[in-house]
Amino acid sequence: MHPPVWASTHAARALAAPAQTLWVIRLWGDFDAHSIHVVERVTYVLLQCSVAPVVFDLRQVAFANTALLNHLIALRLHRRVGLVGADRLMQLMIEVSGAALPVFPDLDAALAALSADEAP
């Protein structure tokens, strides 16, 4: 089992940790062009150590613009990706972009839908 991966700035924090058969990246704060590197750093480490699907927990995100959406879309090219706690604005950006990122009501639903064959 891999240890959690952490990155932060004054405006944003990201923590990636394995959860059963996938990884959960929990985000806190504001995510825009100035802070997206926090998510990118954590995601890069995760891509190097695992092939498991990734769920982004957005329940503590105060603000997110297309920088985060673009990151999620790009990651989808390498992993199955799901979202938990996407606010109305994020759901609207997903819908308008046609990104087809699945949004789940809770972590249990995401785990059930995105479960992988092997643990991270």
Coordinates of C-alpha atoms in Angstrom, one line a residue:
M1 CA 0.0 0.0 0.0
H2 CA 1.3 3.4 -0.9
P3 CA 1.5 6.3 1.6
P4 CA -0.7 9.4 1.2
V5 CA 0.6 12.2 -1.0
W6 CA 0.2 15.8 0.1
A7 CA 0.7 19.3 -1.5
S8 CA -0.4 22.7 -0.5
T9 CA -0.2 26.5 -0.9
H10 CA -1.8 29.3 1.1
A11 CA -4.9 29.0 -1.0
A12 CA -5.2 25.3 -1.9
R13 CA -4.5 21.9 -0.5
A14 CA -4.6 18.4 -2.0
L15 CA -4.3 15.0 -0.3
A16 CA -4.2 11.7 -2.2
A17 CA -4.7 8.5 -0.4
P18 CA -5.6 4.9 -1.4
A19 CA -9.1 3.8 -0.6
Q20 CA -9.9 0.2 -1.2
T21 CA -9.4 -0.3 -5.0
L22 CA -8.8 3.3 -6.1
W23 CA -7.3 6.6 -5.0
V24 CA -9.1 9.5 -3.5
I25 CA -7.8 13.0 -4.0
R26 CA -9.3 15.4 -1.4
L27 CA -9.2 19.1 -2.3
W28 CA -9.6 22.1 -0.1
G29 CA -9.6 25.8 -1.0
D30 CA -9.5 27.7 -4.3
F31 CA -8.3 26.1 -7.6
D32 CA -7.4 28.4 -10.5
A33 CA -4.4 29.0 -12.7
H34 CA -2.4 30.1 -9.7
S35 CA -3.0 27.1 -7.6
I36 CA -3.7 24.2 -10.0
H37 CA -0.1 23.1 -9.6
V38 CA -1.1 21.7 -6.1
V39 CA -3.4 19.2 -7.8
E40 CA -1.0 18.6 -10.6
R41 CA 1.8 17.7 -8.2
V42 CA -0.3 15.2 -6.3
T43 CA -1.7 13.7 -9.5
Y44 CA 1.8 13.3 -11.0
V45 CA 3.0 11.3 -8.0
L46 CA -0.1 9.2 -8.1
L47 CA 0.3 8.5 -11.8
Q48 CA 3.9 7.2 -11.1
C49 CA 2.9 4.7 -8.4
S50 CA -0.5 3.4 -9.4
V51 CA -2.8 2.5 -12.3
A52 CA -6.0 2.6 -10.1
P53 CA -9.0 4.9 -10.9
V54 CA -9.1 8.3 -9.1
V55 CA -12.0 10.0 -7.3
F56 CA -11.7 13.7 -6.6
D57 CA -13.5 14.7 -3.4
L58 CA -14.5 18.3 -4.1
R59 CA -16.7 18.9 -1.0
Q60 CA -14.2 21.4 0.6
V61 CA -13.5 23.3 -2.6
A62 CA -14.5 27.0 -2.2
F63 CA -13.8 27.9 -5.9
A64 CA -12.8 26.1 -9.0
N65 CA -12.5 27.3 -12.5
T66 CA -11.7 25.7 -15.8
A67 CA -8.1 25.1 -14.7
L68 CA -9.4 22.3 -12.5
L69 CA -11.8 21.1 -15.1
N70 CA -9.0 20.9 -17.7
H71 CA -6.9 19.0 -15.3
L72 CA -9.7 16.5 -14.7
I73 CA -10.3 16.1 -18.4
A74 CA -6.6 15.5 -19.1
L75 CA -6.3 12.9 -16.3
R76 CA -9.2 11.1 -17.8
L77 CA -7.0 10.2 -20.7
H78 CA -4.8 8.1 -18.3
R79 CA -7.2 6.9 -15.6
R80 CA -10.9 6.4 -14.9
V81 CA -11.9 9.5 -13.0
G82 CA -15.0 10.3 -10.8
L83 CA -16.1 13.3 -8.7
V84 CA -17.8 13.5 -5.4
G85 CA -19.2 16.8 -4.0
A86 CA -19.1 18.7 -7.3
D87 CA -21.0 22.0 -6.7
R88 CA -23.5 23.5 -9.1
L89 CA -20.8 25.5 -11.0
M90 CA -18.6 22.5 -11.5
Q91 CA -21.5 20.4 -12.7
L92 CA -22.5 23.2 -15.1
M93 CA -18.9 23.4 -16.4
I94 CA -18.8 19.6 -16.9
E95 CA -22.2 19.7 -18.7
V96 CA -21.3 22.7 -21.0
S97 CA -17.8 21.3 -21.9
G98 CA -19.2 17.8 -22.7
A99 CA -16.5 16.4 -20.5
A100 CA -18.5 13.3 -19.5
L101 CA -17.0 13.2 -16.0
P102 CA -19.1 11.1 -13.7
V103 CA -20.4 12.8 -10.5
F104 CA -21.3 10.5 -7.7
P105 CA -23.5 11.4 -4.6
D106 CA -20.9 10.0 -2.2
L107 CA -17.6 8.1 -1.9
D108 CA -19.3 4.7 -1.5
A109 CA -21.1 5.2 -4.8
A110 CA -17.8 6.2 -6.5
L111 CA -16.0 3.2 -5.0
A112 CA -18.7 0.8 -6.3
A113 CA -18.8 2.3 -9.8
L114 CA -15.0 2.8 -10.3
S115 CA -13.7 -0.3 -8.5
A116 CA -10.5 -1.7 -10.1
D117 CA -9.3 -5.2 -10.3
E118 CA -6.4 -4.6 -8.0
A119 CA -5.7 -2.4 -5.1
P120 CA -3.6 0.8 -5.5

